[in-house]
Coordinates of C-alpha atoms in Angstrom, one line a residue:
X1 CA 50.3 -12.9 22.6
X2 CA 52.9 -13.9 24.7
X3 CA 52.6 -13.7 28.7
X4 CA 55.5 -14.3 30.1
X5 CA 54.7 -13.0 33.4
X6 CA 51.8 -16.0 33.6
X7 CA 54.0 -18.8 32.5
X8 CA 56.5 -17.4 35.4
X9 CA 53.4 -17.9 37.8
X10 CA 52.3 -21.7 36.6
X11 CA 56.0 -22.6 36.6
X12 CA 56.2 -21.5 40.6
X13 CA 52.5 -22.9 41.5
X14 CA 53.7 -26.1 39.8
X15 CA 57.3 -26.7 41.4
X16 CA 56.2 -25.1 44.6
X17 CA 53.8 -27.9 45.4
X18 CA 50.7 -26.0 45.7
X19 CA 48.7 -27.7 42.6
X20 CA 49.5 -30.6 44.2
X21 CA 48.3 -29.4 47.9
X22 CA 45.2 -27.7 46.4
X23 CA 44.6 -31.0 44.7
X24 CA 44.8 -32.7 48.3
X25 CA 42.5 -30.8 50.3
X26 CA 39.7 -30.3 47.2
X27 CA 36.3 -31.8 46.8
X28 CA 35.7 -33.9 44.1
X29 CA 34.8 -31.3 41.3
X30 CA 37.7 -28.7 41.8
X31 CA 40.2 -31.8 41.5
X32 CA 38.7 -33.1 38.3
X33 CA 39.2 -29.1 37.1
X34 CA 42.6 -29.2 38.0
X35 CA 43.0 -32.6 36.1
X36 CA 41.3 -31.2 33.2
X37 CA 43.6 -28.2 33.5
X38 CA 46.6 -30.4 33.4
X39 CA 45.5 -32.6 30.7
X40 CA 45.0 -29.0 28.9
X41 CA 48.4 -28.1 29.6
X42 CA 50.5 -31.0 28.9
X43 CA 48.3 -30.5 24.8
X44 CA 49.4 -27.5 24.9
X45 CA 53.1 -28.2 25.4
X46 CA 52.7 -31.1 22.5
X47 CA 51.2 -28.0 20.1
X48 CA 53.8 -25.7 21.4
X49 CA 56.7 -28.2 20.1
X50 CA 55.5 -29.2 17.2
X51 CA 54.9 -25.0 16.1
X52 CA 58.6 -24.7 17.4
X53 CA 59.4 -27.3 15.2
X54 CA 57.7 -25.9 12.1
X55 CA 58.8 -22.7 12.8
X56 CA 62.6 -23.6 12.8
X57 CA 62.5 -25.7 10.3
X58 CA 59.9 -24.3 7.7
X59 CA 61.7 -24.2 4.7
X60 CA 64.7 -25.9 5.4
X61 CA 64.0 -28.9 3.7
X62 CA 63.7 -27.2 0.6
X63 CA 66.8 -25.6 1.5
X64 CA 68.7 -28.5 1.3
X65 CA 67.4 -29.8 -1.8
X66 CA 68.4 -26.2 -3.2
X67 CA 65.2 -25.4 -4.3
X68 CA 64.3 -21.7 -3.7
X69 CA 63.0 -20.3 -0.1
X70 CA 59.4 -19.3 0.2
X71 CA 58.8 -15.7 1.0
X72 CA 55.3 -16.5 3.2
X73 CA 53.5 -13.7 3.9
X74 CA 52.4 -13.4 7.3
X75 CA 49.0 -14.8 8.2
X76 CA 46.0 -13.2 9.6
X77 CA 46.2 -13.0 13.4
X78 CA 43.7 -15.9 14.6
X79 CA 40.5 -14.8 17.1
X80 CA 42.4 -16.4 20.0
X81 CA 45.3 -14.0 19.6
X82 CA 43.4 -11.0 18.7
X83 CA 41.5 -11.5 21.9
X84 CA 44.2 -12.2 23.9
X85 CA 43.3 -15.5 25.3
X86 CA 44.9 -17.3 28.2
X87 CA 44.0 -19.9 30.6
X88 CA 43.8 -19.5 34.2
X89 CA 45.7 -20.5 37.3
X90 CA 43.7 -22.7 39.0
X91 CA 43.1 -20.8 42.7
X92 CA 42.5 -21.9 46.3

């Protein structure tokens, strides 16, 4: 599942200011959901590197060390994908 389209729309609410001014003029709980939102966000960047990572280099270590490559077989689709999860823009 990849959604372009919604990272394209958390990029813009991000540089545009507007987390920040929605953040300003919210009570109490909605700021601590956009903090937990953030928090979310910024593991989700440290997963997304470290699979980018793995996925670039899986193998290439053994490459080097001319040892044959693994032909993998691709893995089961997990729940999340098959259900086509995806967080949600925090709103006004």
């Amino acid at each position: 599942m990849l959604n372009t389209k919604y990272i394209a729309e958390l990029e813009e609410y991000l540089k545009s200011g507007n987390l920040e001014e929605d953040f300003k003029w919210s009570v109490e709980e909605r700021r601590g959901e956009i903090l937990e939102f953030l928090e979310k966000l910024m593991d989700l960047g440290e997963l997304a590197d470290q699979t980018a990572t793995h996925i670039i280099f899986k193998g290439q270590l053994g490459a080097l060390m001319g040892m044959p490559g693994e032909k993998a077989e691709p893995e089961e689709p997990s729940p999340a994908v098959e259900q086509g999860a995806s967080m949600e823009i925090p709103q006004k």
